[in-house]
Amino acid sequence: MALLRIAVLLVCLCWVHADAGVIVAQPAVVSNQTSAVLHCNITTTTAVLGHFWTKNGKTIESTSEDGPAISIEYKLENIDSKSGGLYACVFRIEGGELSENIPVKTVPHVSAYKKQEHGNEGDKGILVCESHGYPLPTDWSWAVLGPDDVEQEITNATTST
C-alpha cells in the first residue's frame, strides 16, 4: 500500500511540474547587434499573474507589470558594450515563477585604466586595463611597441584577474 501511495504522489508531482508551462524566447541569442526586440511567449494552464524582465539577475524596474499577459517584449536600442548581459523574461504564475534566458552578446570594449604611466629605470609598474561587454574576455595579452613600431608581446610576469 505504501508503494502505491508513493507512486500516486510521484505522478501528482510530475503532473504539477509538467503543467507549470513552457516559455518560448526569441531570439535565442542576440550577437553584436545595434538594436533588438526580445520576445517571450508563455504557454500554461496555470494563471499568469504578471511579468517582468531581468538583466544579470536584477529586475529591470520599468518592466514589472501585473496582469494575465502571455506575450511580452523588451526593446533594446543603441546596444553597446554596457548593454550586454544575460536578460530573462519572468512570468509570475500561481505557485511561483517561470523564466527563460536570452543572452545579449556584445563586442568587448577594452580600455586602459590610466592613459599614461611614467617611471624611471628600475621602477616597478602595474598596468591595468578594463573591459566591458558580455561575455567578458577570458584571455588577453600585453604588448609593447618595439623598434620600428613593431608590437612585441610581453610575457614576463603577466597575470589576469
Coordinates of C-alpha atoms in Angstrom, one line a residue:
M1 CA 0.0 0.0 0.0
A2 CA 2.9 2.4 0.8
L3 CA 4.4 1.7 -2.6
L4 CA 1.0 2.7 -4.2
R5 CA 0.9 6.0 -2.2
I6 CA 4.5 6.8 -3.3
A7 CA 3.6 6.1 -7.0
V8 CA 0.5 8.3 -6.8
L9 CA 2.5 11.1 -5.1
L10 CA 5.2 10.9 -7.8
V11 CA 2.5 11.0 -10.6
C12 CA 0.9 14.1 -9.0
L13 CA 4.2 15.9 -8.6
C14 CA 5.2 15.2 -12.2
W15 CA 1.7 16.4 -13.4
V16 CA 2.0 19.6 -11.4
H17 CA 5.6 20.3 -12.7
A18 CA 4.6 19.5 -16.3
D19 CA 1.6 21.8 -16.0
A20 CA 3.8 24.8 -15.0
G21 CA 4.2 25.9 -18.5
V22 CA 6.7 26.5 -21.4
I23 CA 8.3 29.8 -22.4
V24 CA 9.4 30.4 -26.0
A25 CA 12.0 33.2 -26.1
Q26 CA 13.1 34.9 -29.4
P27 CA 15.7 35.4 -30.5
A28 CA 17.5 32.7 -28.6
V29 CA 20.7 34.8 -28.6
V30 CA 21.5 38.4 -29.7
S31 CA 25.0 38.8 -31.0
N32 CA 26.7 42.0 -31.9
Q33 CA 23.6 44.0 -33.0
T34 CA 22.9 47.6 -32.6
S35 CA 19.2 47.0 -31.6
A36 CA 17.0 44.1 -30.8
V37 CA 13.5 43.2 -29.6
L38 CA 13.4 40.4 -27.0
H39 CA 10.1 38.5 -27.1
C40 CA 8.7 35.8 -24.8
N41 CA 5.5 33.8 -25.1
I42 CA 4.3 31.5 -22.3
T43 CA 2.0 28.5 -22.8
T44 CA 0.5 27.4 -19.5
T45 CA -2.8 26.2 -18.0
T46 CA -1.8 28.0 -14.7
A47 CA -3.0 31.6 -14.3
V48 CA -0.4 34.2 -15.3
L49 CA -0.4 36.9 -12.6
G50 CA 2.3 39.2 -14.0
H51 CA 5.7 39.5 -15.6
F52 CA 9.0 41.4 -15.6
W53 CA 12.4 41.4 -17.2
T54 CA 15.8 41.0 -15.6
K55 CA 19.4 41.7 -16.6
N56 CA 22.1 39.7 -15.0
G57 CA 19.7 38.6 -12.3
K58 CA 18.5 42.1 -11.4
T59 CA 14.9 43.2 -12.1
I60 CA 14.5 46.0 -14.7
E61 CA 12.1 48.1 -12.7
S62 CA 10.3 49.7 -15.5
T63 CA 9.2 46.3 -16.9
S64 CA 7.2 44.9 -13.9
E65 CA 3.5 44.6 -14.7
D66 CA 0.6 42.8 -13.1
G67 CA -1.9 41.0 -15.3
P68 CA -2.5 37.9 -17.5
A69 CA -0.3 38.8 -20.5
I70 CA 1.1 35.7 -22.1
S71 CA 3.3 37.5 -24.6
I72 CA 5.8 40.2 -23.7
E73 CA 8.7 42.1 -25.3
Y74 CA 11.6 44.3 -24.3
K75 CA 13.2 46.7 -26.8
L76 CA 17.0 47.3 -26.7
E77 CA 18.1 50.3 -28.7
N78 CA 21.6 51.6 -29.2
I79 CA 23.2 48.4 -27.9
D80 CA 26.7 49.0 -26.7
S81 CA 29.2 47.1 -24.6
K82 CA 27.4 48.1 -21.4
S83 CA 24.1 46.7 -22.7
G84 CA 25.4 43.2 -23.0
G85 CA 24.4 40.6 -20.4
L86 CA 22.0 37.8 -19.6
Y87 CA 18.4 39.0 -19.9
A88 CA 15.5 36.9 -18.8
C89 CA 11.7 37.2 -19.1
V90 CA 10.0 36.2 -15.9
F91 CA 6.3 35.3 -15.7
R92 CA 4.7 35.2 -12.3
I93 CA 2.2 32.3 -12.2
E94 CA 0.1 30.7 -9.4
G95 CA 2.6 28.8 -7.3
G96 CA 5.8 30.6 -8.4
E97 CA 7.7 32.0 -11.4
L98 CA 8.9 30.7 -14.8
S99 CA 11.7 32.4 -16.7
E100 CA 13.7 32.0 -19.9
N101 CA 17.2 33.5 -20.6
I102 CA 18.2 35.5 -23.7
P103 CA 22.0 36.2 -23.8
V104 CA 22.8 39.6 -25.4
K105 CA 26.4 39.3 -26.6
T106 CA 28.4 42.4 -27.3
V107 CA 31.9 43.1 -28.6
P108 CA 34.1 43.9 -25.6
H109 CA 35.3 47.4 -25.1
V110 CA 38.8 47.4 -23.6
S111 CA 40.4 50.5 -22.3
A112 CA 43.4 51.4 -20.1
Y113 CA 42.6 52.3 -16.5
K114 CA 45.1 55.2 -16.9
K115 CA 46.1 56.7 -20.2
Q116 CA 49.7 57.1 -19.2
E117 CA 52.2 55.7 -16.7
H118 CA 55.6 57.3 -16.1
G119 CA 58.5 55.7 -14.3
N120 CA 62.3 55.7 -14.1
E121 CA 64.6 52.8 -15.0
G122 CA 64.4 50.1 -12.3
D123 CA 61.0 51.2 -11.1
K124 CA 58.2 48.6 -10.9
G125 CA 54.9 49.4 -12.5
I126 CA 51.4 48.0 -12.7
L127 CA 49.4 48.3 -15.8
V128 CA 45.6 47.8 -15.6
C129 CA 43.0 47.5 -18.3
E130 CA 39.3 47.4 -18.1
S131 CA 36.8 45.5 -20.2
H132 CA 33.0 45.9 -20.6
G133 CA 30.8 43.6 -22.7
Y134 CA 29.2 40.2 -22.5
P135 CA 30.6 37.7 -22.2
L136 CA 33.8 39.2 -20.7
P137 CA 37.1 38.3 -22.4
T138 CA 38.8 35.3 -20.7
D139 CA 42.2 35.6 -22.4
W140 CA 44.3 38.7 -23.3
S141 CA 47.9 39.6 -23.8
W142 CA 50.0 42.7 -23.4
A143 CA 52.3 44.2 -26.0
V144 CA 54.9 46.9 -26.2
L145 CA 55.8 48.9 -29.3
G146 CA 59.4 47.9 -30.1
P147 CA 61.8 49.2 -32.6
D148 CA 60.2 50.3 -35.9
D149 CA 56.8 50.4 -34.1
V150 CA 56.5 46.6 -34.2
E151 CA 54.4 45.1 -31.4
Q152 CA 56.3 42.7 -29.1
E153 CA 54.2 40.6 -26.7
I154 CA 55.1 41.0 -23.0
T155 CA 55.2 37.5 -21.4
N156 CA 57.2 38.1 -18.2
A157 CA 55.2 38.3 -15.0
T158 CA 51.8 38.9 -16.6
T159 CA 48.6 37.9 -14.8
S160 CA 44.9 38.0 -15.4
T161 CA 42.1 38.6 -12.9

